[in-house]
């Protein structure tokens, strides 16, 4: 085990963020961008923590790795990582890191690195990063397929159903705002829903229905229907207080550029990412880049044409 390597894909939530925390389904798929972890044989099990992190981030990262390490019996491996994923943008960077580390640790321990095993170890890390996450991030990353994910509140692991797509599902992902810590938006929403439970539960339930309808639209190859579901989902996320002028503005821009649907993705709040669904992502990426707006495109599901990736 002199040189081990593991990749954890970033993820995009197409439908159902936040309501997934309350037990409703979400539709999510992997990005080609993610976190690459590498392992070298070592006399103890350790993680190389990047210099650039704050004291608090180092502490959390150390604690998270400690849990994954313990779950794998502390194999003798020194793990380092790098990423091409924008951080704290609702693109699942912590889930991707958890999956990448889990893959290397399991290999180092001489254990099977099936998607289920990887997800179980990554889950240890994710709980340290996020407190009570739904698990959609690391599950999508470990499975590397478009999934309809659901976790009943209180249940240990969520369930994922692979959603097959006869058509390419292509997105433009735009970094529309400042960094947005998931813990804050999830916590603030939790307070509102505690106080006005019925009103918020009604909206969560409706978003859950949209996620299921979206999965059906994907299976039927009906991208127009999927786009419409995304637009409605964005409206309901705004109703929950999870959008912002910057995110709304980008959603409208993408629709004006011909997106079949556009919405915020991930935690929302003051910043984070916005996604647009397109038949052809090229012109929108070109136009946004020309305007100096950070974006990239990614195919989440469906048949891939020769020579393209992600
Ligand atoms: O912002 P991200 O990539 O961590 O995604 C958050 C998704 C939420 O539904 C808001 C939280 C969760 O635990 O599922």
PDB file of C-alpha atoms and ligand atoms in Angstrom:
ATOM      1  CA  UNK A   1       0.000   0.000   0.000  1.00  0.00           C
ATOM      2  CA  UNK A   2       2.719   2.512  -0.953  1.00  0.00           C
ATOM      3  CA  UNK A   3       0.482   4.771  -3.032  1.00  0.00           C
ATOM      4  CA  UNK A   4      -3.275   4.795  -2.649  1.00  0.00           C
ATOM      5  CA  UNK A   5      -5.786   7.117  -4.288  1.00  0.00           C
ATOM      6  CA  UNK A   6      -9.495   7.818  -3.942  1.00  0.00           C
ATOM      7  CA  UNK A   7     -11.886  10.261  -5.609  1.00  0.00           C
ATOM      8  CA  UNK A   8     -14.988  11.793  -4.059  1.00  0.00           C
ATOM      9  CA  UNK A   9     -17.306  13.513  -6.544  1.00  0.00           C
ATOM     10  CA  UNK A  10     -18.931  16.832  -5.750  1.00  0.00           C
ATOM     11  CA  UNK A  11     -22.702  16.828  -6.011  1.00  0.00           C
ATOM     12  CA  UNK A  12     -25.546  18.949  -7.202  1.00  0.00           C
ATOM     13  CA  UNK A  13     -29.015  18.785  -5.738  1.00  0.00           C
ATOM     14  CA  UNK A  14     -31.445  19.081  -8.647  1.00  0.00           C
ATOM     15  CA  UNK A  15     -34.519  19.083  -6.421  1.00  0.00           C
ATOM     16  CA  UNK A  16     -35.341  18.819  -2.735  1.00  0.00           C
ATOM     17  CA  UNK A  17     -32.569  20.450  -0.678  1.00  0.00           C
ATOM     18  CA  UNK A  18     -33.580  21.339   2.889  1.00  0.00           C
ATOM     19  CA  UNK A  19     -36.849  19.377   2.828  1.00  0.00           C
ATOM     20  CA  UNK A  20     -34.591  16.285   2.559  1.00  0.00           C
ATOM     21  CA  UNK A  21     -33.453  17.067   6.126  1.00  0.00           C
ATOM     22  CA  UNK A  22     -37.088  16.560   7.237  1.00  0.00           C
ATOM     23  CA  UNK A  23     -37.483  13.163   5.597  1.00  0.00           C
ATOM     24  CA  UNK A  24     -38.681  14.075   2.090  1.00  0.00           C
ATOM     25  CA  UNK A  25     -36.996  12.842  -1.119  1.00  0.00           C
ATOM     26  CA  UNK A  26     -34.315  14.779  -3.009  1.00  0.00           C
ATOM     27  CA  UNK A  27     -32.939  14.284  -6.514  1.00  0.00           C
ATOM     28  CA  UNK A  28     -29.147  14.657  -6.665  1.00  0.00           C
ATOM     29  CA  UNK A  29     -26.326  13.748  -9.008  1.00  0.00           C
ATOM     30  CA  UNK A  30     -22.508  13.695  -9.119  1.00  0.00           C
ATOM     31  CA  UNK A  31     -20.228  16.329 -10.646  1.00  0.00           C
ATOM     32  CA  UNK A  32     -17.045  15.438 -12.496  1.00  0.00           C
ATOM     33  CA  UNK A  33     -15.288  17.858 -10.136  1.00  0.00           C
ATOM     34  CA  UNK A  34     -14.489  16.694  -6.635  1.00  0.00           C
ATOM     35  CA  UNK A  35     -11.809  15.840  -4.091  1.00  0.00           C
ATOM     36  CA  UNK A  36      -8.812  13.590  -4.776  1.00  0.00           C
ATOM     37  CA  UNK A  37      -7.239  11.966  -1.716  1.00  0.00           C
ATOM     38  CA  UNK A  38      -3.893  10.177  -1.747  1.00  0.00           C
ATOM     39  CA  UNK A  39      -2.384   7.817   0.805  1.00  0.00           C
ATOM     40  CA  UNK A  40       1.201   6.867   1.602  1.00  0.00           C
ATOM     41  CA  UNK A  41       2.313   4.124   3.969  1.00  0.00           C
ATOM     42  CA  UNK A  42       3.114   5.599   7.367  1.00  0.00           C
ATOM     43  CA  UNK A  43       3.724   4.427  10.928  1.00  0.00           C
ATOM     44  CA  UNK A  44       0.526   6.118  12.065  1.00  0.00           C
ATOM     45  CA  UNK A  45      -2.866   7.045  10.646  1.00  0.00           C
ATOM     46  CA  UNK A  46      -3.000  10.766   9.918  1.00  0.00           C
ATOM     47  CA  UNK A  47      -4.399  13.483   7.660  1.00  0.00           C
ATOM     48  CA  UNK A  48      -2.252  16.239   6.170  1.00  0.00           C
ATOM     49  CA  UNK A  49      -4.235  19.406   6.863  1.00  0.00           C
ATOM     50  CA  UNK A  50      -3.836  22.230   4.315  1.00  0.00           C
ATOM     51  CA  UNK A  51      -2.013  25.347   5.585  1.00  0.00           C
ATOM     52  CA  UNK A  52      -4.698  27.722   4.369  1.00  0.00           C
ATOM     53  CA  UNK A  53      -7.359  26.561   6.849  1.00  0.00           C
ATOM     54  CA  UNK A  54      -8.431  28.504   9.943  1.00  0.00           C
ATOM     55  CA  UNK A  55      -7.882  27.083  13.440  1.00  0.00           C
ATOM     56  CA  UNK A  56     -11.576  26.195  13.673  1.00  0.00           C
ATOM     57  CA  UNK A  57     -11.593  24.432  10.289  1.00  0.00           C
ATOM     58  CA  UNK A  58      -8.495  22.443  11.275  1.00  0.00           C
ATOM     59  CA  UNK A  59     -10.188  21.334  14.467  1.00  0.00           C
ATOM     60  CA  UNK A  60     -13.325  20.139  12.658  1.00  0.00           C
ATOM     61  CA  UNK A  61     -11.316  18.409   9.939  1.00  0.00           C
ATOM     62  CA  UNK A  62      -9.162  16.617  12.515  1.00  0.00           C
ATOM     63  CA  UNK A  63     -12.198  15.440  14.472  1.00  0.00           C
ATOM     64  CA  UNK A  64     -13.947  14.277  11.281  1.00  0.00           C
ATOM     65  CA  UNK A  65     -10.926  12.327  10.051  1.00  0.00           C
ATOM     66  CA  UNK A  66     -10.535  10.853  13.539  1.00  0.00           C
ATOM     67  CA  UNK A  67     -13.977   9.259  13.296  1.00  0.00           C
ATOM     68  CA  UNK A  68     -13.339   7.785   9.829  1.00  0.00           C
ATOM     69  CA  UNK A  69      -9.927   6.565  10.990  1.00  0.00           C
ATOM     70  CA  UNK A  70     -11.471   4.790  13.998  1.00  0.00           C
ATOM     71  CA  UNK A  71     -14.150   3.209  11.759  1.00  0.00           C
ATOM     72  CA  UNK A  72     -11.365   1.703   9.620  1.00  0.00           C
ATOM     73  CA  UNK A  73      -9.221   0.420  12.527  1.00  0.00           C
ATOM     74  CA  UNK A  74      -6.540   3.146  12.174  1.00  0.00           C
ATOM     75  CA  UNK A  75      -4.525   1.729   9.266  1.00  0.00           C
ATOM     76  CA  UNK A  76      -0.961   3.048   8.866  1.00  0.00           C
ATOM     77  CA  UNK A  77      -1.518   5.652   6.174  1.00  0.00           C
ATOM     78  CA  UNK A  78      -0.826   9.345   5.711  1.00  0.00           C
ATOM     79  CA  UNK A  79      -3.647  10.941   3.717  1.00  0.00           C
ATOM     80  CA  UNK A  80      -3.425  14.202   1.775  1.00  0.00           C
ATOM     81  CA  UNK A  81      -5.953  15.764  -0.601  1.00  0.00           C
ATOM     82  CA  UNK A  82      -6.636  18.432  -3.178  1.00  0.00           C
ATOM     83  CA  UNK A  83      -9.784  19.632  -4.921  1.00  0.00           C
ATOM     84  CA  UNK A  84     -11.034  21.502  -7.979  1.00  0.00           C
ATOM     85  CA  UNK A  85     -14.427  22.061  -6.340  1.00  0.00           C
ATOM     86  CA  UNK A  86     -15.460  25.539  -5.156  1.00  0.00           C
ATOM     87  CA  UNK A  87     -15.766  25.284  -1.344  1.00  0.00           C
ATOM     88  CA  UNK A  88     -18.842  26.173   0.746  1.00  0.00           C
ATOM     89  CA  UNK A  89     -20.897  26.707  -2.409  1.00  0.00           C
ATOM     90  CA  UNK A  90     -23.493  24.013  -1.835  1.00  0.00           C
ATOM     91  CA  UNK A  91     -21.610  21.654  -4.128  1.00  0.00           C
ATOM     92  CA  UNK A  92     -20.932  19.037  -1.484  1.00  0.00           C
ATOM     93  CA  UNK A  93     -17.235  19.652  -0.885  1.00  0.00           C
ATOM     94  CA  UNK A  94     -17.307  18.152   2.609  1.00  0.00           C
ATOM     95  CA  UNK A  95     -19.174  15.065   1.391  1.00  0.00           C
ATOM     96  CA  UNK A  96     -16.662  14.691  -1.446  1.00  0.00           C
ATOM     97  CA  UNK A  97     -13.767  14.980   0.993  1.00  0.00           C
ATOM     98  CA  UNK A  98     -15.403  12.416   3.275  1.00  0.00           C
ATOM     99  CA  UNK A  99     -15.817   9.948   0.397  1.00  0.00           C
ATOM    100  CA  UNK A 100     -12.267  10.474  -0.909  1.00  0.00           C
ATOM    101  CA  UNK A 101     -10.781   9.883   2.577  1.00  0.00           C
ATOM    102  CA  UNK A 102     -13.055   6.875   3.157  1.00  0.00           C
ATOM    103  CA  UNK A 103     -11.854   5.274  -0.098  1.00  0.00           C
ATOM    104  CA  UNK A 104      -8.178   5.654   0.843  1.00  0.00           C
ATOM    105  CA  UNK A 105      -8.698   4.502   4.452  1.00  0.00           C
ATOM    106  CA  UNK A 106     -10.651   1.406   3.372  1.00  0.00           C
ATOM    107  CA  UNK A 107      -7.975   0.500   0.804  1.00  0.00           C
ATOM    108  CA  UNK A 108      -5.245   1.001   3.427  1.00  0.00           C
ATOM    109  CA  UNK A 109      -7.151  -1.261   5.828  1.00  0.00           C
ATOM    110  CA  UNK A 110      -7.364  -3.913   3.097  1.00  0.00           C
ATOM    111  CA  UNK A 111     -11.135  -3.691   3.152  1.00  0.00           C
ATOM    112  CA  UNK A 112     -13.669  -3.757   0.360  1.00  0.00           C
ATOM    113  CA  UNK A 113     -14.448  -0.261  -0.939  1.00  0.00           C
ATOM    114  CA  UNK A 114     -17.987  -0.851  -2.237  1.00  0.00           C
ATOM    115  CA  UNK A 115     -20.290   2.192  -2.468  1.00  0.00           C
ATOM    116  CA  UNK A 116     -22.081   1.012   0.698  1.00  0.00           C
ATOM    117  CA  UNK A 117     -18.843   0.604   2.707  1.00  0.00           C
ATOM    118  CA  UNK A 118     -17.516   3.941   1.460  1.00  0.00           C
ATOM    119  CA  UNK A 119     -20.779   5.688   2.343  1.00  0.00           C
ATOM    120  CA  UNK A 120     -20.761   4.222   5.873  1.00  0.00           C
ATOM    121  CA  UNK A 121     -17.241   5.531   6.644  1.00  0.00           C
ATOM    122  CA  UNK A 122     -17.879   8.887   4.936  1.00  0.00           C
ATOM    123  CA  UNK A 123     -21.026   9.267   7.036  1.00  0.00           C
ATOM    124  CA  UNK A 124     -18.855   9.326  10.179  1.00  0.00           C
ATOM    125  CA  UNK A 125     -17.013  12.367   8.805  1.00  0.00           C
ATOM    126  CA  UNK A 126     -20.111  14.119   7.500  1.00  0.00           C
ATOM    127  CA  UNK A 127     -21.764  14.089  10.922  1.00  0.00           C
ATOM    128  CA  UNK A 128     -18.728  15.865  12.345  1.00  0.00           C
ATOM    129  CA  UNK A 129     -18.830  18.484   9.557  1.00  0.00           C
ATOM    130  CA  UNK A 130     -22.568  19.119   9.588  1.00  0.00           C
ATOM    131  CA  UNK A 131     -24.109  17.943  12.849  1.00  0.00           C
ATOM    132  CA  UNK A 132     -27.306  16.384  11.525  1.00  0.00           C
ATOM    133  CA  UNK A 133     -26.996  16.291   7.736  1.00  0.00           C
ATOM    134  CA  UNK A 134     -29.526  14.416   5.630  1.00  0.00           C
ATOM    135  CA  UNK A 135     -26.735  12.309   4.110  1.00  0.00           C
ATOM    136  CA  UNK A 136     -27.612  13.217   0.507  1.00  0.00           C
ATOM    137  CA  UNK A 137     -24.146  14.688  -0.178  1.00  0.00           C
ATOM    138  CA  UNK A 138     -21.885  11.785   0.689  1.00  0.00           C
ATOM    139  CA  UNK A 139     -24.379   9.199  -0.630  1.00  0.00           C
ATOM    140  CA  UNK A 140     -24.475  10.865  -4.070  1.00  0.00           C
ATOM    141  CA  UNK A 141     -20.689  11.148  -3.994  1.00  0.00           C
ATOM    142  CA  UNK A 142     -20.202   7.483  -3.048  1.00  0.00           C
ATOM    143  CA  UNK A 143     -22.716   6.177  -5.625  1.00  0.00           C
ATOM    144  CA  UNK A 144     -21.656   8.533  -8.443  1.00  0.00           C
ATOM    145  CA  UNK A 145     -25.072   8.304 -10.093  1.00  0.00           C
ATOM    146  CA  UNK A 146     -28.243  10.374 -10.248  1.00  0.00           C
ATOM    147  CA  UNK A 147     -30.281   9.256  -7.238  1.00  0.00           C
ATOM    148  CA  UNK A 148     -33.578   9.883  -5.532  1.00  0.00           C
ATOM    149  CA  UNK A 149     -32.495   9.992  -1.895  1.00  0.00           C
ATOM    150  CA  UNK A 150     -34.610   9.806   1.204  1.00  0.00           C
ATOM    151  CA  UNK A 151     -33.802   9.625   4.873  1.00  0.00           C
ATOM    152  CA  UNK A 152     -36.507   9.159   7.451  1.00  0.00           C
ATOM    153  CA  UNK A 153     -35.805  11.420  10.441  1.00  0.00           C
ATOM    154  CA  UNK A 154     -33.995   9.429  13.116  1.00  0.00           C
ATOM    155  CA  UNK A 155     -32.991   6.658  10.706  1.00  0.00           C
ATOM    156  CA  UNK A 156     -29.282   5.919  10.591  1.00  0.00           C
ATOM    157  CA  UNK A 157     -28.739   5.708   6.812  1.00  0.00           C
ATOM    158  CA  UNK A 158     -30.855   7.043   4.001  1.00  0.00           C
ATOM    159  CA  UNK A 159     -32.048   5.043   1.004  1.00  0.00           C
ATOM    160  CA  UNK A 160     -31.044   5.857  -2.548  1.00  0.00           C
ATOM    161  CA  UNK A 161     -32.734   4.758  -5.744  1.00  0.00           C
ATOM    162  CA  UNK A 162     -30.755   5.153  -8.976  1.00  0.00           C
ATOM    163  CA  UNK A 163     -32.635   7.254 -11.562  1.00  0.00           C
ATOM    164  CA  UNK A 164     -31.807   6.225 -15.144  1.00  0.00           C
ATOM    165  CA  UNK A 165     -31.973   8.893 -17.810  1.00  0.00           C
ATOM    166  CA  UNK A 166     -32.451   8.186 -21.524  1.00  0.00           C
ATOM    167  CA  UNK A 167     -31.286  11.759 -22.265  1.00  0.00           C
ATOM    168  CA  UNK A 168     -28.185  13.708 -21.209  1.00  0.00           C
ATOM    169  CA  UNK A 169     -29.042  15.921 -18.210  1.00  0.00           C
ATOM    170  CA  UNK A 170     -26.736  18.922 -18.625  1.00  0.00           C
ATOM    171  CA  UNK A 171     -26.378  21.783 -16.183  1.00  0.00           C
ATOM    172  CA  UNK A 172     -24.598  25.083 -15.943  1.00  0.00           C
ATOM    173  CA  UNK A 173     -23.411  25.619 -12.354  1.00  0.00           C
ATOM    174  CA  UNK A 174     -22.863  29.273 -11.422  1.00  0.00           C
ATOM    175  CA  UNK A 175     -21.070  30.532  -8.310  1.00  0.00           C
ATOM    176  CA  UNK A 176     -23.607  33.244  -7.699  1.00  0.00           C
ATOM    177  CA  UNK A 177     -22.666  34.575  -4.290  1.00  0.00           C
ATOM    178  CA  UNK A 178     -20.294  34.641  -1.379  1.00  0.00           C
ATOM    179  CA  UNK A 179     -19.588  31.491   0.584  1.00  0.00           C
ATOM    180  CA  UNK A 180     -22.581  30.186   2.416  1.00  0.00           C
ATOM    181  CA  UNK A 181     -22.145  27.941   5.479  1.00  0.00           C
ATOM    182  CA  UNK A 182     -24.752  25.167   5.338  1.00  0.00           C
ATOM    183  CA  UNK A 183     -24.973  24.905   9.130  1.00  0.00           C
ATOM    184  CA  UNK A 184     -26.305  28.487   9.388  1.00  0.00           C
ATOM    185  CA  UNK A 185     -29.067  28.237   6.778  1.00  0.00           C
ATOM    186  CA  UNK A 186     -30.162  24.792   7.998  1.00  0.00           C
ATOM    187  CA  UNK A 187     -30.170  26.031  11.630  1.00  0.00           C
ATOM    188  CA  UNK A 188     -32.143  29.205  10.884  1.00  0.00           C
ATOM    189  CA  UNK A 189     -34.740  27.235   8.924  1.00  0.00           C
ATOM    190  CA  UNK A 190     -34.998  24.737  11.793  1.00  0.00           C
ATOM    191  CA  UNK A 191     -35.919  27.573  14.172  1.00  0.00           C
ATOM    192  CA  UNK A 192     -38.641  28.906  11.836  1.00  0.00           C
ATOM    193  CA  UNK A 193     -40.107  25.461  11.250  1.00  0.00           C
ATOM    194  CA  UNK A 194     -40.183  24.758  14.992  1.00  0.00           C
ATOM    195  CA  UNK A 195     -42.217  27.886  15.563  1.00  0.00           C
ATOM    196  CA  UNK A 196     -44.535  27.605  12.552  1.00  0.00           C
ATOM    197  CA  UNK A 197     -44.369  23.882  11.991  1.00  0.00           C
ATOM    198  CA  UNK A 198     -47.550  23.304   9.973  1.00  0.00           C
ATOM    199  CA  UNK A 199     -46.873  26.026   7.415  1.00  0.00           C
ATOM    200  CA  UNK A 200     -43.307  24.891   6.852  1.00  0.00           C
ATOM    201  CA  UNK A 201     -44.178  21.176   6.766  1.00  0.00           C
ATOM    202  CA  UNK A 202     -46.733  21.896   4.012  1.00  0.00           C
ATOM    203  CA  UNK A 203     -44.004  23.390   1.858  1.00  0.00           C
ATOM    204  CA  UNK A 204     -41.510  20.598   2.652  1.00  0.00           C
ATOM    205  CA  UNK A 205     -44.126  18.038   1.626  1.00  0.00           C
ATOM    206  CA  UNK A 206     -44.780  19.880  -1.651  1.00  0.00           C
ATOM    207  CA  UNK A 207     -41.046  20.039  -2.428  1.00  0.00           C
ATOM    208  CA  UNK A 208     -40.822  16.290  -1.777  1.00  0.00           C
ATOM    209  CA  UNK A 209     -43.565  15.742  -4.374  1.00  0.00           C
ATOM    210  CA  UNK A 210     -41.628  17.910  -6.843  1.00  0.00           C
ATOM    211  CA  UNK A 211     -38.497  15.768  -6.338  1.00  0.00           C
ATOM    212  CA  UNK A 212     -40.466  12.603  -7.160  1.00  0.00           C
ATOM    213  CA  UNK A 213     -42.088  14.263 -10.192  1.00  0.00           C
ATOM    214  CA  UNK A 214     -38.672  15.424 -11.342  1.00  0.00           C
ATOM    215  CA  UNK A 215     -37.286  11.871 -11.108  1.00  0.00           C
ATOM    216  CA  UNK A 216     -40.206  10.660 -13.272  1.00  0.00           C
ATOM    217  CA  UNK A 217     -39.571  13.435 -15.793  1.00  0.00           C
ATOM    218  CA  UNK A 218     -35.898  12.357 -16.018  1.00  0.00           C
ATOM    219  CA  UNK A 219     -36.874   8.701 -16.573  1.00  0.00           C
ATOM    220  CA  UNK A 220     -39.295   9.762 -19.298  1.00  0.00           C
ATOM    221  CA  UNK A 221     -36.659  11.950 -20.972  1.00  0.00           C
ATOM    222  CA  UNK A 222     -38.956  14.960 -20.536  1.00  0.00           C
ATOM    223  CA  UNK A 223     -36.417  17.729 -19.861  1.00  0.00           C
ATOM    224  CA  UNK A 224     -39.030  20.483 -20.306  1.00  0.00           C
ATOM    225  CA  UNK A 225     -41.034  18.983 -17.435  1.00  0.00           C
ATOM    226  CA  UNK A 226     -37.870  18.654 -15.317  1.00  0.00           C
ATOM    227  CA  UNK A 227     -37.079  22.325 -15.985  1.00  0.00           C
ATOM    228  CA  UNK A 228     -40.563  23.384 -14.932  1.00  0.00           C
ATOM    229  CA  UNK A 229     -40.271  21.387 -11.694  1.00  0.00           C
ATOM    230  CA  UNK A 230     -36.937  23.119 -10.994  1.00  0.00           C
ATOM    231  CA  UNK A 231     -38.522  26.549 -11.480  1.00  0.00           C
ATOM    232  CA  UNK A 232     -41.353  25.732  -9.074  1.00  0.00           C
ATOM    233  CA  UNK A 233     -38.847  24.325  -6.543  1.00  0.00           C
ATOM    234  CA  UNK A 234     -36.883  27.584  -6.641  1.00  0.00           C
ATOM    235  CA  UNK A 235     -40.057  29.509  -5.870  1.00  0.00           C
ATOM    236  CA  UNK A 236     -40.742  27.324  -2.842  1.00  0.00           C
ATOM    237  CA  UNK A 237     -37.143  27.647  -1.594  1.00  0.00           C
ATOM    238  CA  UNK A 238     -37.621  31.416  -1.815  1.00  0.00           C
ATOM    239  CA  UNK A 239     -40.865  31.015   0.144  1.00  0.00           C
ATOM    240  CA  UNK A 240     -38.861  29.234   2.853  1.00  0.00           C
ATOM    241  CA  UNK A 241     -36.561  32.255   3.061  1.00  0.00           C
ATOM    242  CA  UNK A 242     -33.597  30.493   1.460  1.00  0.00           C
ATOM    243  CA  UNK A 243     -32.985  32.710  -1.564  1.00  0.00           C
ATOM    244  CA  UNK A 244     -31.426  36.167  -1.897  1.00  0.00           C
ATOM    245  CA  UNK A 245     -31.421  38.986  -4.492  1.00  0.00           C
ATOM    246  CA  UNK A 246     -28.143  37.688  -5.946  1.00  0.00           C
ATOM    247  CA  UNK A 247     -29.419  34.133  -6.314  1.00  0.00           C
ATOM    248  CA  UNK A 248     -32.782  35.265  -7.714  1.00  0.00           C
ATOM    249  CA  UNK A 249     -31.031  37.524 -10.213  1.00  0.00           C
ATOM    250  CA  UNK A 250     -28.864  34.651 -11.490  1.00  0.00           C
ATOM    251  CA  UNK A 251     -31.891  32.340 -11.741  1.00  0.00           C
ATOM    252  CA  UNK A 252     -33.622  34.900 -13.986  1.00  0.00           C
ATOM    253  CA  UNK A 253     -30.505  35.459 -16.049  1.00  0.00           C
ATOM    254  CA  UNK A 254     -30.194  31.742 -16.766  1.00  0.00           C
ATOM    255  CA  UNK A 255     -33.851  31.539 -17.757  1.00  0.00           C
ATOM    256  CA  UNK A 256     -33.338  34.481 -20.128  1.00  0.00           C
ATOM    257  CA  UNK A 257     -30.379  32.607 -21.631  1.00  0.00           C
ATOM    258  CA  UNK A 258     -32.733  29.765 -22.542  1.00  0.00           C
ATOM    259  CA  UNK A 259     -32.499  27.509 -19.486  1.00  0.00           C
ATOM    260  CA  UNK A 260     -35.333  24.947 -19.392  1.00  0.00           C
ATOM    261  CA  UNK A 261     -35.308  25.534 -15.624  1.00  0.00           C
ATOM    262  CA  UNK A 262     -33.122  27.290 -13.051  1.00  0.00           C
ATOM    263  CA  UNK A 263     -32.873  27.307  -9.268  1.00  0.00           C
ATOM    264  CA  UNK A 264     -30.548  27.712  -6.336  1.00  0.00           C
ATOM    265  CA  UNK A 265     -28.821  24.489  -5.282  1.00  0.00           C
ATOM    266  CA  UNK A 266     -27.606  23.368  -1.853  1.00  0.00           C
ATOM    267  CA  UNK A 267     -27.979  25.452   1.230  1.00  0.00           C
ATOM    268  CA  UNK A 268     -28.894  28.806  -0.354  1.00  0.00           C
ATOM    269  CA  UNK A 269     -28.863  31.838   1.924  1.00  0.00           C
ATOM    270  CA  UNK A 270     -26.736  34.839   1.052  1.00  0.00           C
ATOM    271  CA  UNK A 271     -24.555  32.954  -1.351  1.00  0.00           C
ATOM    272  CA  UNK A 272     -23.869  29.650  -2.948  1.00  0.00           C
ATOM    273  CA  UNK A 273     -24.557  28.211  -6.364  1.00  0.00           C
ATOM    274  CA  UNK A 274     -27.356  28.401  -8.927  1.00  0.00           C
ATOM    275  CA  UNK A 275     -27.999  25.737 -11.586  1.00  0.00           C
ATOM    276  CA  UNK A 276     -29.607  25.975 -15.004  1.00  0.00           C
ATOM    277  CA  UNK A 277     -30.788  23.015 -17.112  1.00  0.00           C
ATOM    278  CA  UNK A 278     -29.919  23.319 -20.829  1.00  0.00           C
ATOM    279  CA  UNK A 279     -30.086  21.191 -23.968  1.00  0.00           C
ATOM    280  CA  UNK A 280     -26.748  22.781 -24.876  1.00  0.00           C
ATOM    281  CA  UNK A 281     -24.706  24.384 -22.087  1.00  0.00           C
ATOM    282  CA  UNK A 282     -22.016  25.851 -24.386  1.00  0.00           C
ATOM    283  CA  UNK A 283     -23.496  29.287 -25.210  1.00  0.00           C
ATOM    284  CA  UNK A 284     -24.490  30.085 -21.588  1.00  0.00           C
ATOM    285  CA  UNK A 285     -21.051  29.092 -20.210  1.00  0.00           C
ATOM    286  CA  UNK A 286     -19.425  31.217 -22.913  1.00  0.00           C
ATOM    287  CA  UNK A 287     -21.613  34.238 -22.195  1.00  0.00           C
ATOM    288  CA  UNK A 288     -21.277  34.047 -18.380  1.00  0.00           C
ATOM    289  CA  UNK A 289     -17.507  33.594 -18.611  1.00  0.00           C
ATOM    290  CA  UNK A 290     -17.304  36.612 -20.926  1.00  0.00           C
ATOM    291  CA  UNK A 291     -19.128  38.602 -18.218  1.00  0.00           C
ATOM    292  CA  UNK A 292     -16.551  37.474 -15.623  1.00  0.00           C
ATOM    293  CA  UNK A 293     -19.002  35.211 -13.770  1.00  0.00           C
ATOM    294  CA  UNK A 294     -17.551  31.971 -12.350  1.00  0.00           C
ATOM    295  CA  UNK A 295     -19.310  28.930 -13.761  1.00  0.00           C
ATOM    296  CA  UNK A 296     -18.780  25.484 -15.244  1.00  0.00           C
ATOM    297  CA  UNK A 297     -20.945  22.863 -16.917  1.00  0.00           C
ATOM    298  CA  UNK A 298     -21.484  19.261 -15.928  1.00  0.00           C
ATOM    299  CA  UNK A 299     -23.515  16.314 -17.157  1.00  0.00           C
ATOM    300  CA  UNK A 300     -25.295  14.636 -14.254  1.00  0.00           C
ATOM    301  CA  UNK A 301     -26.872  11.675 -15.998  1.00  0.00           C
ATOM    302  CA  UNK A 302     -27.754  10.062 -19.307  1.00  0.00           C
ATOM    303  CA  UNK A 303     -25.768   8.867 -22.324  1.00  0.00           C
ATOM    304  CA  UNK A 304     -22.433  10.623 -22.888  1.00  0.00           C
ATOM    305  CA  UNK A 305     -21.148  11.555 -26.315  1.00  0.00           C
ATOM    306  CA  UNK A 306     -17.641  10.320 -27.275  1.00  0.00           C
ATOM    307  CA  UNK A 307     -14.775  12.191 -25.699  1.00  0.00           C
ATOM    308  CA  UNK A 308     -16.732  14.285 -23.195  1.00  0.00           C
ATOM    309  CA  UNK A 309     -16.434  13.986 -19.462  1.00  0.00           C
ATOM    310  CA  UNK A 310     -18.635  15.355 -16.738  1.00  0.00           C
TER     311      UNK A 310
HETATM  312  O1  LIG B   1     -24.825  23.109   0.808  1.00  0.00           O
HETATM  313  P1  LIG B   1     -24.561  21.654   0.789  1.00  0.00           P
HETATM  314  O2  LIG B   1     -23.811  21.125  -0.385  1.00  0.00           O
HETATM  315  O3  LIG B   1     -23.976  21.158   2.078  1.00  0.00           O
HETATM  316  O4  LIG B   1     -26.007  20.953   0.643  1.00  0.00           O
HETATM  317  C1  LIG B   1     -26.884  21.109   1.684  1.00  0.00           C
HETATM  318  C2  LIG B   1     -28.120  20.314   1.481  1.00  0.00           C
HETATM  319  C3  LIG B   1     -29.115  20.561   2.584  1.00  0.00           C
HETATM  320  O5  LIG B   1     -30.292  19.874   2.194  1.00  0.00           O
HETATM  321  C4  LIG B   1     -29.417  22.027   2.732  1.00  0.00           C
HETATM  322  C5  LIG B   1     -28.623  20.034   3.914  1.00  0.00           C
HETATM  323  C6  LIG B   1     -28.620  18.535   4.042  1.00  0.00           C
HETATM  324  O6  LIG B   1     -28.099  18.053   5.088  1.00  0.00           O
HETATM  325  O7  LIG B   1     -29.150  17.836   3.192  1.00  0.00           O
END
